[in-house]
Coordinates of C-alpha atoms in Angstrom, one line a residue:
M4 CA 75.0 16.5 26.3
A5 CA 72.9 19.7 24.7
A6 CA 70.2 20.5 26.7
H7 CA 66.6 21.2 25.1
F8 CA 66.4 24.2 27.2
G9 CA 62.4 25.1 25.4
R10 CA 60.6 22.8 27.8
L11 CA 63.0 23.3 30.9
R12 CA 60.6 25.0 32.7
K13 CA 56.5 25.6 31.4
G14 CA 56.1 28.9 30.5
A15 CA 59.4 30.0 30.9
T16 CA 60.4 33.3 29.1
T17 CA 64.3 33.4 27.8
T18 CA 65.9 35.3 30.1
A19 CA 65.0 32.8 32.9
V20 CA 65.8 29.4 30.8
A21 CA 69.2 30.9 30.4
A22 CA 69.4 32.2 34.3
V23 CA 68.2 28.6 35.2
A24 CA 71.1 27.1 32.6
V25 CA 74.0 29.2 34.8
A26 CA 72.5 27.9 38.0
A27 CA 72.2 24.1 36.8
L28 CA 75.9 24.4 35.7
S29 CA 77.7 26.7 38.4
A30 CA 75.9 24.3 41.0
S31 CA 79.2 22.1 39.3
Q32 CA 80.9 24.1 41.5
A33 CA 79.2 24.1 44.7
P34 CA 81.2 22.9 47.7
G35 CA 80.5 19.5 48.9
V36 CA 79.7 18.3 45.4
T37 CA 80.6 15.1 44.2
T38 CA 82.2 14.6 40.5
D39 CA 83.6 12.2 38.2
D40 CA 86.6 12.0 37.2
L41 CA 86.1 14.2 34.1
G42 CA 84.5 17.0 36.2
R43 CA 80.5 16.1 35.8
Q44 CA 78.3 16.8 38.4
A45 CA 77.1 13.2 40.0
A46 CA 73.2 12.5 41.1
G47 CA 72.2 14.3 43.3
A48 CA 74.6 17.2 43.8
A49 CA 72.3 19.9 43.7
Q50 CA 69.6 22.1 45.9
P51 CA 66.0 21.1 47.0
S52 CA 63.8 21.9 44.3
G53 CA 61.1 23.4 46.7
D54 CA 58.5 21.4 45.9
A55 CA 55.8 22.1 48.7
N56 CA 54.8 18.3 49.3
T57 CA 58.7 17.6 50.6
G58 CA 57.3 18.8 54.6
G59 CA 61.2 20.0 55.0
A60 CA 61.8 16.6 56.1
G61 CA 62.7 14.3 53.1
G62 CA 61.4 10.9 52.9
G63 CA 60.7 8.2 50.2
A64 CA 63.7 6.9 48.7
T65 CA 65.9 9.1 48.6
G66 CA 64.8 11.8 51.3
D67 CA 63.6 13.9 48.5
S68 CA 67.4 14.4 47.6
P69 CA 67.6 16.5 44.4
Y70 CA 67.0 15.6 41.1
Y71 CA 68.5 15.8 37.3
T72 CA 65.2 17.9 35.3
D73 CA 66.6 17.4 31.8
L74 CA 63.8 16.4 29.6
P75 CA 63.5 14.0 26.8
P76 CA 63.2 15.1 23.2
L77 CA 60.3 16.4 21.7
K78 CA 58.1 13.2 20.5
S79 CA 57.4 14.9 16.7
P80 CA 59.3 13.9 13.5
N81 CA 60.9 17.7 13.3
P82 CA 61.8 19.0 16.5
S83 CA 61.4 22.6 17.4
P84 CA 65.2 23.7 17.5
S85 CA 66.3 26.0 21.0
A86 CA 68.3 28.6 21.2
S87 CA 71.8 28.3 23.5
P88 CA 71.8 30.8 26.4
T89 CA 75.3 31.4 25.8
T90 CA 75.9 31.1 22.0
G91 CA 72.1 32.3 20.6
T92 CA 73.3 29.2 18.4
T93 CA 70.5 26.9 17.8
V94 CA 71.2 23.3 19.7
S95 CA 69.0 20.0 19.6
V96 CA 69.2 16.9 21.2
G97 CA 69.8 14.0 18.9
E98 CA 69.0 10.3 19.5
A99 CA 71.9 9.5 21.7
E100 CA 69.7 10.5 24.5
A101 CA 67.5 6.6 23.9
G102 CA 70.9 5.3 24.6
I103 CA 71.5 3.3 27.8
P104 CA 74.7 2.2 29.2
A105 CA 74.8 -2.0 28.2
T106 CA 75.2 -2.6 32.0
V107 CA 73.0 -0.4 33.2
L108 CA 70.1 -1.9 30.7
D109 CA 71.5 -5.0 31.4
A110 CA 70.6 -4.2 35.8
Y111 CA 67.4 -2.7 34.6
K112 CA 66.1 -6.1 32.6
K113 CA 67.3 -8.5 35.1
A114 CA 65.0 -6.7 38.0
E115 CA 62.6 -6.3 35.5
A116 CA 62.3 -10.1 35.0
E117 CA 63.1 -11.1 38.7
L118 CA 60.1 -8.7 39.9
R119 CA 58.0 -10.5 37.3
A120 CA 59.0 -13.9 38.9
S121 CA 58.5 -12.8 42.4
K122 CA 55.7 -10.2 42.3
P123 CA 54.3 -10.9 39.3
D124 CA 51.0 -8.6 40.0
C125 CA 52.9 -5.8 39.6
N126 CA 53.6 -5.7 36.1
L127 CA 56.7 -3.1 36.9
P128 CA 58.5 -2.0 33.1
W129 CA 62.3 -1.9 33.3
Q130 CA 61.4 1.5 31.3
L131 CA 60.3 2.4 34.9
L132 CA 63.6 1.8 36.1
A133 CA 65.2 4.0 33.6
A134 CA 63.6 6.8 33.8
I135 CA 64.2 6.9 37.2
G136 CA 67.3 6.1 36.8
K137 CA 68.1 8.7 34.3
V138 CA 66.9 11.4 36.6
E139 CA 68.7 10.6 39.5
S140 CA 71.9 9.9 37.9
G141 CA 72.2 10.4 34.6
Q142 CA 72.4 6.2 34.4
A143 CA 75.1 5.8 37.0
R144 CA 77.0 9.2 35.0
G145 CA 76.7 7.7 31.6
G146 CA 77.7 4.1 32.4
R147 CA 81.1 4.3 34.1
V148 CA 80.7 0.6 36.2
D149 CA 82.9 -1.7 36.6
A150 CA 82.1 -5.4 35.1
S151 CA 79.7 -6.3 38.4
G152 CA 77.8 -3.1 37.9
T153 CA 79.7 -1.0 40.9
T154 CA 80.6 2.3 39.8
Y155 CA 84.3 3.6 39.6
S156 CA 83.5 6.6 42.2
P157 CA 80.3 6.8 44.5
I158 CA 77.5 8.4 43.6
L159 CA 76.9 11.1 46.4
G160 CA 73.4 13.6 47.1
P161 CA 74.6 16.9 49.3
K162 CA 75.1 16.3 52.8
L163 CA 70.9 16.5 54.3
D164 CA 72.3 18.8 56.9
G165 CA 68.9 21.1 57.1
N166 CA 70.6 23.8 55.4
G167 CA 68.8 24.4 51.9
F168 CA 67.9 20.7 52.6
A169 CA 66.5 18.2 54.2
L170 CA 67.8 17.4 57.4
I171 CA 68.9 13.9 58.5
A172 CA 70.9 12.8 61.2
D173 CA 73.4 10.7 60.2
T174 CA 71.6 7.0 60.7
D175 CA 74.9 4.5 59.5
H176 CA 77.6 6.2 60.6
G177 CA 79.3 6.6 57.3
A178 CA 78.7 3.3 56.3
Y179 CA 77.6 3.7 53.0
D180 CA 77.7 7.5 52.4
G181 CA 81.1 8.2 54.2
D182 CA 79.5 10.8 55.6
P183 CA 79.5 10.3 59.9
A184 CA 77.2 13.6 60.9
Y185 CA 74.0 13.8 57.7
D186 CA 72.9 11.1 55.6
R187 CA 73.2 11.4 51.6
A188 CA 71.4 9.7 49.1
V189 CA 73.7 7.2 48.1
G190 CA 74.1 5.8 43.7
P191 CA 72.4 5.5 41.0
M192 CA 69.0 4.9 42.2
Q193 CA 69.7 7.3 45.2
F194 CA 69.3 5.7 48.3
I195 CA 69.3 7.3 51.4
P196 CA 71.4 5.1 54.1
S197 CA 68.4 4.7 56.2
T198 CA 65.3 3.1 53.8
W199 CA 69.1 1.2 51.7
E200 CA 69.2 -0.5 55.2
W201 CA 66.1 -2.5 55.0
A202 CA 64.8 -1.6 51.1
G203 CA 68.8 -2.9 49.8
R204 CA 68.7 -6.0 47.7
D205 CA 71.7 -8.5 46.7
G206 CA 70.9 -8.3 42.3
N207 CA 73.9 -9.4 41.4
G208 CA 74.0 -12.6 43.4
D209 CA 78.4 -11.4 44.6
G210 CA 76.9 -11.9 48.5
K211 CA 76.6 -8.0 48.9
K212 CA 73.7 -5.7 49.2
D213 CA 75.8 -2.5 47.8
P214 CA 74.0 1.1 47.4
N215 CA 76.8 2.0 44.4
N216 CA 75.9 -1.3 42.1
V217 CA 73.7 -1.0 39.4
Y218 CA 71.8 -4.3 39.6
D219 CA 71.5 -4.1 43.3
A220 CA 70.4 -0.2 43.4
A221 CA 67.8 -1.5 40.4
L222 CA 66.3 -4.4 42.3
A223 CA 65.4 -2.4 45.0
A224 CA 64.6 0.1 43.9
G225 CA 62.0 -2.2 42.0
H226 CA 60.5 -4.0 45.3
Y227 CA 60.6 -0.7 46.6
L228 CA 58.0 0.6 43.3
C229 CA 56.3 -2.7 43.9
R230 CA 55.0 -2.3 48.0
F231 CA 51.7 -2.2 49.1
D232 CA 50.3 -4.8 46.7
R233 CA 50.8 -2.0 44.0
D234 CA 49.9 -2.8 40.2
L235 CA 51.9 -0.4 38.2
S236 CA 50.4 -1.0 35.1
V237 CA 47.0 1.4 36.7
Q238 CA 48.1 4.5 36.3
S239 CA 47.2 6.6 39.6
Q240 CA 49.4 3.6 41.6
M241 CA 52.5 3.9 39.5
N242 CA 51.8 7.5 40.5
A243 CA 52.0 7.0 43.9
A244 CA 55.2 4.4 44.2
I245 CA 56.5 7.5 42.1
L246 CA 55.6 10.1 44.5
N247 CA 56.7 7.6 47.2
Y248 CA 60.5 7.7 45.8
N249 CA 60.6 11.3 46.0
N250 CA 57.5 13.3 47.3
S251 CA 57.7 16.1 44.0
T252 CA 55.0 16.8 41.6
E253 CA 57.5 18.2 39.5
Y254 CA 59.6 14.7 39.8
L255 CA 56.7 12.4 38.8
N256 CA 56.0 14.8 35.5
T257 CA 60.3 14.0 34.4
V258 CA 60.2 10.5 35.5
L259 CA 56.5 10.1 33.3
S260 CA 58.5 11.9 30.0
W261 CA 61.3 9.3 30.1
L262 CA 58.8 6.7 30.6
E263 CA 57.1 8.1 28.1
Y264 CA 60.2 8.5 25.5
Y265 CA 62.1 4.5 26.9
R266 CA 59.0 2.8 26.0
K267 CA 58.8 4.3 22.0
G268 CA 62.7 2.7 22.1
T269 CA 65.7 2.7 23.0
H270 CA 69.2 0.7 22.1
E271 CA 71.8 0.1 23.9
V272 CA 75.1 2.0 23.8
P273 CA 78.6 0.9 25.4
D274 CA 79.4 1.8 29.5
G275 CA 80.8 5.2 29.7
T276 CA 79.8 6.5 26.5
G277 CA 75.8 7.0 27.9
T278 CA 74.7 11.1 27.7
L279 CA 74.5 12.9 31.1
P280 CA 72.6 15.2 32.2
S281 CA 73.2 19.0 32.9
H282 CA 70.4 20.7 34.5
S283 CA 69.6 19.8 37.6
S284 CA 66.2 20.7 40.5
N285 CA 68.4 23.2 42.3
S286 CA 67.9 25.8 39.0
D287 CA 67.6 28.7 40.1
P288 CA 65.3 31.4 38.5
G289 CA 66.5 34.4 40.7
A290 CA 69.8 34.2 39.4
S291 CA 71.7 36.7 37.5
P292 CA 69.7 36.6 33.3
S293 CA 73.3 37.3 31.4
P294 CA 74.2 34.0 30.0
T295 CA 78.2 33.1 31.7
T296 CA 80.5 30.3 31.0
P297 CA 81.7 28.9 34.4
A298 CA 85.6 28.4 35.6
T299 CA 86.7 24.7 35.1
P300 CA 86.2 23.4 38.2
S301 CA 90.4 22.1 39.2
T302 CA 91.2 25.6 37.4
P303 CA 89.4 28.8 39.1
S304 CA 89.6 31.9 37.0
T305 CA 91.5 35.0 38.3
P306 CA 90.3 37.7 38.9
S307 CA 91.1 41.0 36.6
A308 CA 93.2 43.9 38.4
P309 CA 91.0 46.9 38.6
S310 CA 92.1 49.9 36.1
T311 CA 94.1 52.4 36.4
P312 CA 93.0 56.2 35.6
K313 CA 95.0 57.8 32.8
Q314 CA 97.1 61.0 33.8
G315 CA 95.4 64.1 32.9
G316 CA 92.0 62.1 32.0
G317 CA 88.9 61.0 33.2
G318 CA 88.9 57.3 31.1
S319 CA 89.9 54.6 32.3
T320 CA 92.7 52.0 30.1
S321 CA 91.9 48.5 29.9
P322 CA 93.3 46.1 32.8
T323 CA 97.0 45.8 33.5
P324 CA 98.1 42.1 31.9
K325 CA 98.3 39.5 34.7
P326 CA 100.6 36.5 33.7
P327 CA 99.2 33.7 32.5
A328 CA 98.1 31.2 35.6
P329 CA 100.5 28.1 36.0
S330 CA 98.8 25.5 33.9
S331 CA 98.1 22.3 35.8
P332 CA 99.4 19.2 34.9
A333 CA 97.6 17.2 32.4
P334 CA 95.5 13.8 34.2
S335 CA 97.0 10.8 33.4
P336 CA 95.2 8.9 31.2
T337 CA 92.5 6.3 32.3
P338 CA 93.5 3.0 31.7
P339 CA 90.9 1.0 29.4
T340 CA 88.4 -1.6 31.3
P341 CA 89.2 -4.9 29.5
T342 CA 85.9 -4.7 28.3
Q343 CA 87.4 -2.1 26.2
T344 CA 90.0 -4.3 25.0
V345 CA 88.6 -7.6 24.2
D346 CA 88.6 -8.1 21.0
H347 CA 86.7 -10.9 19.8
L348 CA 84.8 -14.5 21.8
E349 CA 86.4 -17.5 21.6
D350 CA 84.6 -21.1 22.0
A351 CA 85.7 -23.0 25.5
N352 CA 85.8 -26.3 24.3
T353 CA 81.4 -26.6 24.8
G354 CA 80.1 -29.8 23.6
K355 CA 77.3 -30.9 21.6
L356 CA 74.0 -29.5 23.1
T357 CA 71.2 -32.1 23.2
A358 CA 68.7 -32.5 25.5
T359 CA 65.2 -34.4 25.8
A360 CA 62.7 -32.4 26.5
G361 CA 61.7 -31.7 30.2
S362 CA 65.6 -32.7 31.3
A363 CA 68.5 -30.7 32.0
F364 CA 71.3 -30.2 28.8
G365 CA 75.1 -31.9 30.2
T366 CA 77.1 -29.2 28.3
K367 CA 77.0 -25.9 29.5
V368 CA 77.5 -23.2 27.1
A369 CA 81.4 -22.0 27.1
V370 CA 83.0 -19.0 25.8
R371 CA 86.5 -17.1 26.6
A372 CA 86.8 -12.8 26.1
E373 CA 90.6 -12.5 24.7
S374 CA 92.5 -9.5 23.7
K375 CA 93.9 -9.2 19.7
A376 CA 96.9 -11.5 21.2
S377 CA 94.7 -14.2 22.4
K378 CA 94.9 -13.2 25.9
G379 CA 91.9 -14.3 28.1
L380 CA 90.8 -11.1 30.4
A381 CA 88.6 -11.0 33.3
K382 CA 86.1 -8.8 35.2
V383 CA 84.5 -9.0 31.3
R384 CA 80.7 -9.1 31.4
V385 CA 78.9 -11.9 28.7
R386 CA 75.4 -12.0 28.0
F387 CA 74.3 -15.5 27.0
T388 CA 70.7 -15.2 25.3
I389 CA 68.2 -17.8 24.3
I390 CA 67.0 -17.1 20.9
G391 CA 64.3 -19.3 19.0
D392 CA 61.0 -20.5 19.1
T393 CA 61.6 -22.6 22.4
D394 CA 60.3 -22.8 25.5
A395 CA 64.0 -23.9 27.1
T396 CA 65.2 -21.7 30.0
F397 CA 68.5 -21.1 31.9
T398 CA 68.5 -22.1 35.3
G399 CA 65.7 -20.6 37.2
G400 CA 63.5 -19.7 34.2
E401 CA 65.0 -17.3 32.4
S402 CA 66.3 -16.6 28.8
V403 CA 69.1 -14.5 29.9
A404 CA 71.9 -14.9 32.2
T405 CA 75.1 -12.7 32.2
V406 CA 78.0 -13.9 33.9
V407 CA 81.9 -12.6 34.3
T408 CA 84.8 -13.9 33.0
G409 CA 87.2 -15.7 35.3
S410 CA 91.0 -15.1 35.6
A411 CA 91.3 -17.3 32.5
G412 CA 88.9 -15.3 30.9
T413 CA 86.2 -17.3 30.6
A414 CA 81.9 -17.1 31.3
T415 CA 80.0 -20.9 31.2
A416 CA 76.9 -19.8 31.2
P417 CA 74.4 -21.7 33.6
A418 CA 72.9 -25.4 32.8
L419 CA 70.4 -25.0 30.1
V420 CA 67.0 -26.7 30.8
A421 CA 65.0 -28.5 28.3
G422 CA 61.1 -27.4 27.5
E423 CA 58.3 -29.1 25.7
K424 CA 58.6 -27.8 22.4
T425 CA 61.0 -30.3 20.6
G426 CA 63.6 -29.1 18.1
D427 CA 66.5 -26.6 17.4
F428 CA 67.0 -22.9 19.0
T429 CA 70.2 -20.9 19.2
V430 CA 72.4 -20.0 22.5
R431 CA 74.1 -17.0 21.0
A432 CA 77.0 -14.9 23.8
T433 CA 78.1 -11.6 23.4
V434 CA 80.2 -9.1 25.2
V435 CA 78.3 -6.1 27.2
G436 CA 79.5 -2.8 27.0
R437 CA 81.6 -3.7 23.5
V438 CA 79.7 -4.1 19.6
L439 CA 81.2 -7.3 18.9
G440 CA 80.2 -9.9 16.7
G441 CA 79.4 -12.8 19.0
L442 CA 78.8 -16.5 18.9
D443 CA 76.0 -19.0 18.7
Y444 CA 75.4 -22.3 19.6
T445 CA 72.9 -24.8 18.3
A446 CA 71.0 -26.7 21.4
T447 CA 68.4 -29.5 20.2
V448 CA 65.9 -30.6 21.7
T449 CA 64.5 -34.7 21.7
P450 CA 61.4 -35.4 22.5
R451 CA 61.1 -37.8 25.4
Q452 CA 61.3 -41.2 24.4
A453 CA 60.0 -45.0 25.7
D454 CA 61.7 -48.1 24.9
T455 CA 59.4 -50.6 26.3
L456 CA 55.4 -51.1 26.8
T457 CA 53.5 -53.3 29.3
R458 CA 49.4 -53.9 30.0
T459 CA 49.7 -52.7 33.6
S460 CA 46.5 -55.7 34.1
D461 CA 46.7 -58.7 32.5
T462 CA 43.1 -59.4 32.3
A463 CA 41.7 -61.1 28.7
L464 CA 39.9 -57.8 26.5
T465 CA 36.3 -59.2 25.9
C466 CA 32.8 -58.1 24.3
V467 CA 30.1 -59.7 22.5
P468 CA 29.3 -57.9 19.0
G469 CA 27.5 -54.3 19.1
G470 CA 28.5 -54.1 23.2
E471 CA 30.9 -52.6 25.0
F472 CA 34.3 -53.7 26.2
A473 CA 34.2 -53.6 30.0
D474 CA 37.7 -52.9 30.7
Q475 CA 39.6 -49.4 29.5
V476 CA 43.0 -50.9 28.0
E477 CA 45.7 -49.3 30.2
L478 CA 49.4 -49.6 29.6
K479 CA 52.5 -48.4 31.3
A480 CA 55.9 -47.2 29.4
T481 CA 59.5 -46.9 30.5
Y482 CA 62.7 -45.9 29.1
K483 CA 66.2 -48.0 30.1
G484 CA 64.1 -49.1 33.1
A485 CA 62.7 -45.4 34.5
V486 CA 59.6 -44.3 34.1
A487 CA 58.7 -42.4 30.6
G488 CA 56.1 -40.2 31.3
K489 CA 55.0 -37.4 29.0
V490 CA 55.9 -39.9 26.1
A491 CA 54.0 -39.2 23.2
A492 CA 52.5 -42.0 21.6
T493 CA 49.2 -43.6 18.6
A494 CA 46.5 -46.1 19.1
T495 CA 45.7 -48.0 15.9
L496 CA 42.9 -50.7 15.1
I497 CA 45.2 -53.0 12.9
K498 CA 43.9 -55.2 10.0
S499 CA 46.8 -57.9 11.1
A500 CA 50.0 -58.7 13.0
D501 CA 51.4 -58.1 9.2
D502 CA 49.5 -55.5 7.9
A503 CA 49.6 -52.6 10.4
T504 CA 47.1 -50.2 8.6
E505 CA 43.7 -49.2 9.9
N506 CA 41.1 -52.2 10.2
D507 CA 37.7 -50.7 8.4
K508 CA 35.7 -53.8 10.8
G509 CA 36.3 -54.9 15.0
P510 CA 36.2 -52.8 17.6
Y511 CA 36.5 -48.9 17.8
F512 CA 36.5 -46.0 19.3
K513 CA 34.3 -42.9 19.3
D514 CA 35.5 -39.1 18.9
A515 CA 33.5 -36.1 20.4
D516 CA 30.4 -36.1 18.5
G517 CA 29.7 -40.1 18.9
K518 CA 31.8 -41.1 15.8
T519 CA 33.6 -44.7 14.8
I520 CA 37.1 -43.7 15.3
R521 CA 40.4 -46.8 14.7
T522 CA 43.2 -44.2 15.2
L523 CA 44.0 -42.2 17.6
T524 CA 47.2 -39.4 17.8
D525 CA 48.4 -37.2 20.3
L526 CA 48.1 -39.8 23.2
T527 CA 50.6 -38.8 26.2
T528 CA 51.5 -40.7 29.0
D529 CA 51.8 -39.1 32.3
A530 CA 54.0 -38.2 35.0
D531 CA 54.0 -41.9 35.5
G532 CA 54.4 -43.4 32.0
V533 CA 50.6 -44.6 32.3
L534 CA 49.1 -44.3 29.4
K535 CA 44.9 -45.2 30.0
L536 CA 43.0 -45.5 26.3
P537 CA 39.2 -44.6 25.5
K538 CA 36.4 -47.1 26.0
L539 CA 36.6 -49.6 22.8
Y540 CA 33.2 -50.5 21.3
A541 CA 32.3 -53.5 19.4
D542 CA 30.6 -53.2 16.0
D543 CA 28.4 -56.4 14.5
A544 CA 32.0 -58.4 13.4
T545 CA 33.1 -61.2 15.5
G546 CA 36.6 -62.7 15.7
T547 CA 40.1 -61.8 17.2
F548 CA 41.2 -57.8 16.5
L549 CA 44.4 -56.0 16.8
L550 CA 44.8 -52.9 18.9
R551 CA 49.1 -51.8 18.1
V552 CA 50.7 -49.3 20.3
N553 CA 53.7 -47.0 19.3
T554 CA 55.4 -44.6 21.0
T555 CA 58.2 -42.3 20.6
G556 CA 61.6 -44.1 21.0
G557 CA 60.1 -46.7 19.5
A558 CA 58.5 -48.8 22.0
V559 CA 55.2 -50.7 20.4
L560 CA 52.7 -53.1 21.7
T561 CA 50.1 -55.1 20.2
V562 CA 46.9 -56.1 22.0
E563 CA 44.4 -59.2 21.5
L564 CA 40.5 -58.2 21.6
K565 CA 38.2 -60.5 21.3
V566 CA 34.4 -60.7 20.1
A567 CA 32.6 -63.1 20.2
A568 CA 28.5 -64.3 21.1
A569 CA 27.5 -64.7 24.5
A570 CA 27.6 -68.4 25.7
S571 CA 24.0 -69.7 25.1

């Protein structure tokens, strides 16, 4: 990633900025620093920020461990370029910074959805988790995670041994950080073991709470930020939550910068291709101002031999050439992950997707991740998304579900549950971490139905001219013998058994303004299948009149209404 040095430290001169860059790059060679297989520094592998608020004892979720200080690109359409301290050429930060690795982004959004359900008053935005994940670990080192969301190698901060860091003696016997003497911050969200012990969550449903799993860590971070009944839509409460995570004003400002940036738009990039930060809060402004290129960590440089004085002169010759150092064997290429070898998705015998409103679909969407040779691929994350104007959800109330393929390469979505909106919608299956064409399935929600209507009473419905009926018409709907709740119905006072048009005389209903109406629409049976009609009134006409009620599904009932003068 090209660093935007001009924004690294407010008011810094060119010389100081260069020093910061050198110190940050040099940190990748410090003893005890954990790196990934590309030689990039892992999160937290840096010196402390020196913020006066830390108190020197460590605290918060991370133990106030170091963090990345890179800032997002400038928001202006034409951001001012900054000079590279090593080459003098201008560099800029591209829109690649807005890309978040697919599995990591999925973890943030899934955590937001869970907190929206369990702690709706917290108003946690997933972009805040993304901002913290960027600052703590560079989005899990650019999304180097497997299909379940676990990092390929642990992300560990430095030993909190009091030597330039807070002093936190071991609390987990090395269970999380592998260090039986001192604690270290662990995982994509950099929890110290003592905090993870109570704050850890199982975000991917595998029955474990692993700080190196981005789903578990993101959900734990969300719950940590939402403590104390905080409302993160209130800026002061959001600030308090971030400072509680890492007690540093510079940390707060850095996280808020990324939060603002991500809120203006992000996009998904394949796992393992995210941009990586290059500056951490250990940057030492007192370092040498001369920009240098540090040696590659795996191949230390060989010091030059001292100059040999010329015979009979006061000058010096060039250093005696040294034989080239033996080259290290090239590392074995990393084998492609199952996700990288997916060529397409195939349908896995998904049946017809139809359900009545309010009921579960009898068929689940199933797909198979295949290679070019049509071989099923295990451990591939498949995302199922409900698209369209519908209130249908997957079991659990979510509109997005991510499933890992099994040994045969098949992923089956959770059961679909129809809402009250009828009509068609789409379920789309895509591979997480790959830009591939997905599979679309059409699902249909049909209206609730009733096939039988009966009166709940056999009392005759009678009235005198100009009066009102003493009893209201009450009906019960059933479908195949079961209660038919929430079924749509229509009631009309018709002219005759053979003429279902609306009558222009006889009994009538009243609308909200007291006006005469003889057709009622938008009626619905209650949860017990009962439909109670409004009160009926009679005009001056006498005789036997008919009320006909129809429901979705074909149930029909005709009720007699008699209007006669009272007996003398």
